[in-house]
């Protein structure tokens, strides 16, 4: 792998925001900050199209984010009212969050994959208290004490703040060409991080816009959800295998920095999850009949497990659950226990 986004990489080392960059005569990256988050920013990509600009992702919805996005557009000689279309890699708040505001200011269309669109529409329609109750039941079903689940999920206002976002005007399925005149930007469905995650391959230049599917340093969060995903880690690993052989001249991720060496990075991410699966299997051998909640405590994390709480703990437990489901679908573990869901190694 080689780092091509050197200004982005340097900014990460110095814990600053990278500059707006012109990547091609008709393509720019605009960093939009994510407040209080170690990822620090999402890279919004801006494409020149006849009579305006089209965006890939929009950024975390906040006044600071809006100022960065509109300021970035001004820096490249455009205005937010010039935006014609918005492509969305996936429904997370750091990607879709500002889309509603961009659409309101410009009249642009917003496009995403049907699987994520369906979730956004259902989130917008649901009752906040009912959504919180469902999330609590989901965590209790993974072995959480009810009091921990209630504390971790938090109040309905917090959940609504980050799940009410723009429903799309257009849908993009795998293989569809995006409506960006002058570009040959094709959607690549890469489920795993979310059910409808899209990468985009630009067939004229060979650029590969990887969203959160392939990031150069961190591995994207793969988790089960209250809404149910059969086996998101299996989906993610096959989505990785599916993009591995693409002849990408450069990878432009939504976080961190641009790089070359897509296949190498895919192999690293795959190895990371295989190691994690092995670690989890060993934990199940050492602690049979454990719940996902308890097994999470037996894995190594970037910080001491006892310091985990709230969203961090939900991420860790649902990620553990995603690994459990893949071990189960490989026939390596089986559910045990009747009332409390626990796991044990399969008899081979
Ligand atoms: Zn993201």
CSV table of C-alpha atoms and ligand atoms in Angstrom, one decimal:
chain,number,residue,atom,x,y,z
A,1,UNK,CA,0.0,0.0,0.0
A,2,UNK,CA,1.1,3.6,-0.6
A,3,UNK,CA,-0.3,6.7,0.9
A,4,UNK,CA,-1.4,9.1,-1.9
A,5,UNK,CA,-3.4,11.5,0.4
A,6,UNK,CA,-0.2,12.8,2.0
A,7,UNK,CA,-1.8,16.1,3.2
A,8,UNK,CA,-4.7,14.0,4.8
A,9,UNK,CA,-2.2,11.7,6.4
A,10,UNK,CA,-0.1,14.6,7.8
A,11,UNK,CA,-3.2,16.2,9.2
A,12,UNK,CA,-4.1,13.0,11.0
A,13,UNK,CA,-0.6,12.8,12.5
A,14,UNK,CA,-1.0,16.5,13.6
A,15,UNK,CA,-4.6,16.0,14.8
A,16,UNK,CA,-5.8,18.8,12.5
A,17,UNK,CA,-8.3,19.0,9.7
A,18,UNK,CA,-6.8,18.4,6.2
A,19,UNK,CA,-7.2,21.1,3.5
A,20,UNK,CA,-9.7,21.2,0.7
A,21,UNK,CA,-7.8,19.5,-2.1
A,22,UNK,CA,-8.2,19.6,-5.9
A,23,UNK,CA,-7.6,16.0,-7.0
A,24,UNK,CA,-8.3,16.3,-10.7
A,25,UNK,CA,-9.3,19.3,-12.8
A,26,UNK,CA,-12.9,18.5,-12.1
A,27,UNK,CA,-12.8,16.7,-8.7
A,28,UNK,CA,-12.2,17.9,-5.1
A,29,UNK,CA,-12.2,16.6,-1.6
A,30,UNK,CA,-13.7,18.7,1.2
A,31,UNK,CA,-13.2,17.5,4.8
A,32,UNK,CA,-16.3,18.0,6.9
A,33,UNK,CA,-15.6,17.7,10.7
A,34,UNK,CA,-17.2,15.1,13.0
A,35,UNK,CA,-17.4,16.8,16.4
A,36,UNK,CA,-16.0,14.8,19.4
A,37,UNK,CA,-15.0,11.8,17.3
A,38,UNK,CA,-11.5,10.4,16.8
A,39,UNK,CA,-12.2,10.0,13.0
A,40,UNK,CA,-12.4,13.8,13.0
A,41,UNK,CA,-13.8,14.2,9.5
A,42,UNK,CA,-15.6,12.7,6.5
A,43,UNK,CA,-14.1,13.5,3.1
A,44,UNK,CA,-16.9,14.8,0.9
A,45,UNK,CA,-16.0,14.4,-2.8
A,46,UNK,CA,-17.2,17.2,-5.1
A,47,UNK,CA,-17.5,16.4,-8.9
A,48,UNK,CA,-17.9,19.1,-11.5
A,49,UNK,CA,-20.9,18.4,-13.7
A,50,UNK,CA,-22.5,20.6,-16.4
A,51,UNK,CA,-23.9,23.7,-14.7
A,52,UNK,CA,-22.9,22.8,-11.2
A,53,UNK,CA,-21.4,20.3,-8.7
A,54,UNK,CA,-22.5,16.8,-7.5
A,55,UNK,CA,-21.4,15.5,-4.1
A,56,UNK,CA,-20.5,12.0,-2.8
A,57,UNK,CA,-21.6,12.1,0.9
A,58,UNK,CA,-22.4,15.2,2.8
A,59,UNK,CA,-21.0,15.1,6.3
A,60,UNK,CA,-22.1,15.1,9.9
A,61,UNK,CA,-25.0,17.5,10.5
A,62,UNK,CA,-23.9,20.4,12.7
A,63,UNK,CA,-23.3,24.1,12.3
A,64,UNK,CA,-19.6,23.4,12.2
A,65,UNK,CA,-20.1,20.8,9.5
A,66,UNK,CA,-22.4,23.0,7.4
A,67,UNK,CA,-19.8,25.8,7.6
A,68,UNK,CA,-17.0,23.5,6.5
A,69,UNK,CA,-19.1,22.1,3.6
A,70,UNK,CA,-20.3,25.5,2.3
A,71,UNK,CA,-16.9,27.0,3.0
A,72,UNK,CA,-15.2,24.2,1.1
A,73,UNK,CA,-17.6,24.7,-1.9
A,74,UNK,CA,-16.8,28.4,-1.8
A,75,UNK,CA,-13.1,27.6,-1.9
A,76,UNK,CA,-13.5,25.7,-5.2
A,77,UNK,CA,-15.6,28.5,-6.7
A,78,UNK,CA,-19.0,26.9,-6.1
A,79,UNK,CA,-22.0,27.6,-3.9
A,80,UNK,CA,-24.3,25.1,-2.1
A,81,UNK,CA,-27.1,26.2,-4.5
A,82,UNK,CA,-25.0,24.8,-7.4
A,83,UNK,CA,-25.3,21.2,-6.1
A,84,UNK,CA,-27.3,19.2,-8.6
A,85,UNK,CA,-27.1,15.7,-7.0
A,86,UNK,CA,-25.9,14.0,-3.9
A,87,UNK,CA,-24.7,10.3,-3.9
A,88,UNK,CA,-24.7,8.6,-0.5
A,89,UNK,CA,-22.3,5.7,0.3
A,90,UNK,CA,-24.4,4.7,3.4
A,91,UNK,CA,-27.0,5.9,5.9
A,92,UNK,CA,-24.7,6.9,8.8
A,93,UNK,CA,-25.0,10.3,10.2
A,94,UNK,CA,-21.5,11.4,9.1
A,95,UNK,CA,-22.4,10.7,5.5
A,96,UNK,CA,-26.1,11.4,5.1
A,97,UNK,CA,-26.5,13.9,8.0
A,98,UNK,CA,-26.2,17.1,6.0
A,99,UNK,CA,-28.0,15.8,2.9
A,100,UNK,CA,-31.4,17.2,4.0
A,101,UNK,CA,-29.9,20.7,4.4
A,102,UNK,CA,-28.0,20.5,1.1
A,103,UNK,CA,-31.2,19.4,-0.7
A,104,UNK,CA,-33.2,22.2,0.9
A,105,UNK,CA,-30.7,24.8,-0.2
A,106,UNK,CA,-30.1,23.5,-3.7
A,107,UNK,CA,-33.0,21.3,-4.8
A,108,UNK,CA,-30.5,18.5,-5.5
A,109,UNK,CA,-31.6,14.9,-5.7
A,110,UNK,CA,-30.3,12.5,-3.1
A,111,UNK,CA,-29.5,8.9,-4.2
A,112,UNK,CA,-28.6,5.8,-2.2
A,113,UNK,CA,-29.0,2.0,-2.2
A,114,UNK,CA,-32.6,0.6,-1.6
A,115,UNK,CA,-31.5,-1.4,1.5
A,116,UNK,CA,-30.3,1.7,3.3
A,117,UNK,CA,-33.2,3.8,1.9
A,118,UNK,CA,-35.6,1.4,3.5
A,119,UNK,CA,-34.0,1.8,6.9
A,120,UNK,CA,-33.9,5.6,6.7
A,121,UNK,CA,-37.6,5.6,5.8
A,122,UNK,CA,-38.5,3.3,8.6
A,123,UNK,CA,-36.4,5.3,11.1
A,124,UNK,CA,-38.1,8.5,10.1
A,125,UNK,CA,-41.5,7.0,10.6
A,126,UNK,CA,-40.9,5.3,13.9
A,127,UNK,CA,-41.8,6.4,17.4
A,128,UNK,CA,-38.6,7.4,19.4
A,129,UNK,CA,-39.8,5.7,22.6
A,130,UNK,CA,-40.6,2.5,20.8
A,131,UNK,CA,-37.2,2.5,19.0
A,132,UNK,CA,-35.4,2.9,22.3
A,133,UNK,CA,-37.5,0.0,23.8
A,134,UNK,CA,-36.7,-2.2,20.8
A,135,UNK,CA,-32.9,-1.5,21.2
A,136,UNK,CA,-33.1,-2.3,24.9
A,137,UNK,CA,-34.8,-5.6,24.2
A,138,UNK,CA,-32.2,-6.4,21.5
A,139,UNK,CA,-29.3,-5.8,24.0
A,140,UNK,CA,-31.1,-7.8,26.7
A,141,UNK,CA,-31.3,-10.5,24.2
A,142,UNK,CA,-27.6,-10.4,23.8
A,143,UNK,CA,-27.2,-10.9,27.6
A,144,UNK,CA,-27.1,-7.3,28.9
A,145,UNK,CA,-28.5,-6.6,32.3
A,146,UNK,CA,-31.6,-4.5,31.7
A,147,UNK,CA,-30.2,-1.5,33.7
A,148,UNK,CA,-27.0,-1.6,31.6
A,149,UNK,CA,-29.0,-1.7,28.4
A,150,UNK,CA,-31.2,1.2,29.5
A,151,UNK,CA,-28.2,3.3,30.4
A,152,UNK,CA,-26.3,2.4,27.2
A,153,UNK,CA,-29.2,3.1,24.8
A,154,UNK,CA,-30.0,6.5,26.4
A,155,UNK,CA,-33.1,8.7,25.8
A,156,UNK,CA,-35.2,8.8,22.7
A,157,UNK,CA,-34.1,12.3,21.9
A,158,UNK,CA,-30.5,11.2,21.4
A,159,UNK,CA,-31.5,8.3,19.2
A,160,UNK,CA,-33.8,10.5,17.1
A,161,UNK,CA,-31.2,13.2,16.6
A,162,UNK,CA,-28.9,10.7,14.8
A,163,UNK,CA,-31.5,8.6,12.9
A,164,UNK,CA,-33.8,11.3,11.3
A,165,UNK,CA,-32.2,12.0,8.0
A,166,UNK,CA,-33.0,12.7,4.3
A,167,UNK,CA,-34.9,9.9,2.6
A,168,UNK,CA,-33.6,9.6,-0.9
A,169,UNK,CA,-35.3,10.8,-4.1
A,170,UNK,CA,-33.5,8.2,-6.2
A,171,UNK,CA,-32.3,4.6,-5.7
A,172,UNK,CA,-29.0,3.1,-6.9
A,173,UNK,CA,-28.6,-0.6,-7.2
A,174,UNK,CA,-25.4,-2.6,-7.8
A,175,UNK,CA,-24.0,-1.8,-11.3
A,176,UNK,CA,-26.1,1.4,-11.8
A,177,UNK,CA,-24.4,4.4,-13.4
A,178,UNK,CA,-24.9,7.5,-11.3
A,179,UNK,CA,-26.5,10.5,-13.0
A,180,UNK,CA,-23.3,12.6,-13.2
A,181,UNK,CA,-22.9,13.8,-16.8
A,182,UNK,CA,-19.3,13.6,-17.9
A,183,UNK,CA,-18.5,10.9,-15.4
A,184,UNK,CA,-18.7,7.1,-15.5
A,185,UNK,CA,-19.4,6.5,-11.9
A,186,UNK,CA,-20.8,3.1,-11.3
A,187,UNK,CA,-22.3,1.9,-8.0
A,188,UNK,CA,-20.9,-1.2,-6.4
A,189,UNK,CA,-23.1,-2.7,-3.7
A,190,UNK,CA,-20.8,-3.7,-0.7
A,191,UNK,CA,-23.1,-4.7,2.2
A,192,UNK,CA,-21.5,-5.3,5.6
A,193,UNK,CA,-20.9,-2.0,7.3
A,194,UNK,CA,-24.6,-1.2,6.5
A,195,UNK,CA,-26.9,-3.4,4.4
A,196,UNK,CA,-26.9,-0.9,1.5
A,197,UNK,CA,-23.4,0.4,1.6
A,198,UNK,CA,-22.2,1.5,-1.9
A,199,UNK,CA,-18.7,2.0,-3.2
A,200,UNK,CA,-18.3,3.8,-6.6
A,201,UNK,CA,-15.9,3.0,-9.3
A,202,UNK,CA,-15.1,5.7,-11.9
A,203,UNK,CA,-14.5,3.9,-15.1
A,204,UNK,CA,-12.8,6.8,-17.0
A,205,UNK,CA,-10.1,7.4,-14.4
A,206,UNK,CA,-10.0,4.1,-12.5
A,207,UNK,CA,-10.6,5.9,-9.2
A,208,UNK,CA,-12.3,3.8,-6.5
A,209,UNK,CA,-14.5,5.6,-4.0
A,210,UNK,CA,-14.6,3.1,-1.1
A,211,UNK,CA,-16.8,4.9,1.4
A,212,UNK,CA,-16.3,3.2,4.8
A,213,UNK,CA,-16.0,-0.3,3.2
A,214,UNK,CA,-12.2,-0.1,2.8
A,215,UNK,CA,-10.3,2.4,5.0
A,216,UNK,CA,-6.5,2.5,5.1
A,217,UNK,CA,-6.0,2.3,8.9
A,218,UNK,CA,-9.1,1.3,10.8
A,219,UNK,CA,-11.5,-1.5,10.1
A,220,UNK,CA,-15.1,-0.4,9.7
A,221,UNK,CA,-17.5,-1.4,12.4
A,222,UNK,CA,-19.5,-4.5,11.5
A,223,UNK,CA,-22.4,-5.2,13.9
A,224,UNK,CA,-25.8,-6.8,14.2
A,225,UNK,CA,-28.7,-4.5,14.7
A,226,UNK,CA,-32.1,-4.6,16.4
A,227,UNK,CA,-33.7,-4.6,12.9
A,228,UNK,CA,-31.9,-7.8,12.2
A,229,UNK,CA,-29.2,-8.7,9.7
A,230,UNK,CA,-28.7,-12.3,9.2
A,231,UNK,CA,-24.9,-12.4,9.0
A,232,UNK,CA,-23.4,-8.9,8.4
A,233,UNK,CA,-19.7,-10.1,8.8
A,234,UNK,CA,-20.2,-12.8,6.2
A,235,UNK,CA,-21.7,-10.1,3.9
A,236,UNK,CA,-18.8,-7.8,4.7
A,237,UNK,CA,-16.1,-10.4,4.0
A,238,UNK,CA,-17.7,-11.3,0.7
A,239,UNK,CA,-18.0,-7.6,-0.2
A,240,UNK,CA,-14.3,-7.3,0.5
A,241,UNK,CA,-13.5,-10.3,-1.7
A,242,UNK,CA,-15.7,-8.8,-4.5
A,243,UNK,CA,-13.8,-5.5,-4.7
A,244,UNK,CA,-10.3,-7.1,-4.2
A,245,UNK,CA,-9.5,-7.6,-7.8
A,246,UNK,CA,-10.7,-4.2,-9.1
A,247,UNK,CA,-8.1,-2.3,-11.0
A,248,UNK,CA,-8.2,0.8,-8.8
A,249,UNK,CA,-5.7,3.5,-9.8
A,250,UNK,CA,-6.3,5.1,-6.4
A,251,UNK,CA,-8.7,4.4,-3.4
A,252,UNK,CA,-10.6,7.4,-2.1
A,253,UNK,CA,-12.1,6.5,1.2
A,254,UNK,CA,-14.6,8.6,3.2
A,255,UNK,CA,-12.2,8.8,6.2
A,256,UNK,CA,-8.5,8.9,6.8
A,257,UNK,CA,-6.5,9.2,3.6
A,258,UNK,CA,-6.3,8.2,-0.1
A,259,UNK,CA,-4.1,5.3,-1.0
A,260,UNK,CA,-3.1,2.7,-3.6
A,261,UNK,CA,-3.0,-1.0,-3.0
A,262,UNK,CA,-6.7,-2.0,-2.7
A,263,UNK,CA,-6.0,-5.8,-2.8
A,264,UNK,CA,-3.4,-5.5,0.0
A,265,UNK,CA,-5.7,-3.6,2.2
A,266,UNK,CA,-8.5,-6.0,1.6
A,267,UNK,CA,-6.2,-8.8,2.6
A,268,UNK,CA,-5.3,-7.0,5.9
A,269,UNK,CA,-9.0,-6.4,6.7
A,270,UNK,CA,-9.8,-10.0,6.0
A,271,UNK,CA,-6.9,-11.2,8.2
A,272,UNK,CA,-8.0,-8.9,11.0
A,273,UNK,CA,-11.5,-10.5,11.1
A,274,UNK,CA,-10.1,-14.0,10.8
A,275,UNK,CA,-7.9,-13.3,13.8
A,276,UNK,CA,-10.8,-11.8,15.7
A,277,UNK,CA,-12.9,-14.9,14.9
A,278,UNK,CA,-10.1,-17.1,16.3
A,279,UNK,CA,-9.8,-15.0,19.4
A,280,UNK,CA,-13.6,-15.2,20.0
A,281,UNK,CA,-13.6,-19.0,19.4
A,282,UNK,CA,-10.8,-19.4,22.0
A,283,UNK,CA,-12.9,-17.2,24.4
A,284,UNK,CA,-15.9,-19.5,23.9
A,285,UNK,CA,-13.7,-22.6,24.6
A,286,UNK,CA,-12.4,-20.9,27.8
A,287,UNK,CA,-15.9,-19.6,28.9
A,288,UNK,CA,-18.5,-22.0,27.5
A,289,UNK,CA,-22.2,-21.0,27.8
A,290,UNK,CA,-21.5,-17.3,27.7
A,291,UNK,CA,-23.7,-14.6,26.3
A,292,UNK,CA,-22.4,-12.2,23.6
A,293,UNK,CA,-22.4,-9.5,26.3
A,294,UNK,CA,-20.1,-11.6,28.5
A,295,UNK,CA,-17.9,-12.8,25.6
A,296,UNK,CA,-17.2,-9.2,24.6
A,297,UNK,CA,-15.6,-8.7,28.0
A,298,UNK,CA,-13.2,-11.6,27.2
A,299,UNK,CA,-11.9,-10.0,24.0
A,300,UNK,CA,-9.1,-7.5,23.7
A,301,UNK,CA,-10.2,-4.0,22.9
A,302,UNK,CA,-8.3,-0.8,22.2
A,303,UNK,CA,-9.1,0.4,25.8
A,304,UNK,CA,-9.7,-1.5,29.1
A,305,UNK,CA,-13.1,-3.3,28.8
A,306,UNK,CA,-14.2,-1.9,32.3
A,307,UNK,CA,-14.1,1.6,30.8
A,308,UNK,CA,-16.6,0.7,28.1
A,309,UNK,CA,-20.1,2.1,28.4
A,310,UNK,CA,-22.9,3.6,26.4
A,311,UNK,CA,-22.4,3.6,22.5
A,312,UNK,CA,-18.9,2.2,22.8
A,313,UNK,CA,-20.2,-0.8,24.6
A,314,UNK,CA,-23.1,-1.3,22.3
A,315,UNK,CA,-20.7,-1.2,19.3
A,316,UNK,CA,-18.4,-3.8,21.0
A,317,UNK,CA,-21.2,-6.2,21.9
A,318,UNK,CA,-23.0,-6.0,18.6
A,319,UNK,CA,-19.6,-6.4,16.8
A,320,UNK,CA,-19.0,-9.5,19.0
A,321,UNK,CA,-22.5,-10.8,18.0
A,322,UNK,CA,-21.7,-10.3,14.3
A,323,UNK,CA,-18.5,-12.5,14.8
A,324,UNK,CA,-20.6,-15.1,16.7
A,325,UNK,CA,-23.1,-15.3,13.9
A,326,UNK,CA,-20.3,-16.0,11.4
A,327,UNK,CA,-18.8,-18.7,13.7
A,328,UNK,CA,-22.2,-20.2,13.9
A,329,UNK,CA,-22.8,-20.2,10.2
A,330,UNK,CA,-19.4,-21.9,9.8
A,331,UNK,CA,-20.6,-24.6,12.2
A,332,UNK,CA,-18.0,-23.7,14.8
A,333,UNK,CA,-20.3,-22.6,17.6
A,334,UNK,CA,-23.9,-23.5,18.6
A,335,UNK,CA,-26.4,-21.7,20.8
A,336,UNK,CA,-26.9,-23.2,24.2
A,337,UNK,CA,-29.1,-22.3,27.1
A,338,UNK,CA,-32.8,-21.8,26.9
A,339,UNK,CA,-33.9,-18.5,28.5
A,340,UNK,CA,-30.6,-16.6,28.2
A,341,UNK,CA,-29.0,-16.8,24.8
A,342,UNK,CA,-25.5,-18.3,25.3
A,343,UNK,CA,-23.0,-19.9,22.9
A,344,UNK,CA,-20.7,-22.9,23.2
A,345,UNK,CA,-18.2,-24.6,20.8
A,346,UNK,CA,-19.7,-27.1,18.4
A,347,UNK,CA,-18.8,-30.7,19.0
A,348,UNK,CA,-16.6,-31.7,16.1
B,1,LIG,ZN1,-18.3,7.0,8.2
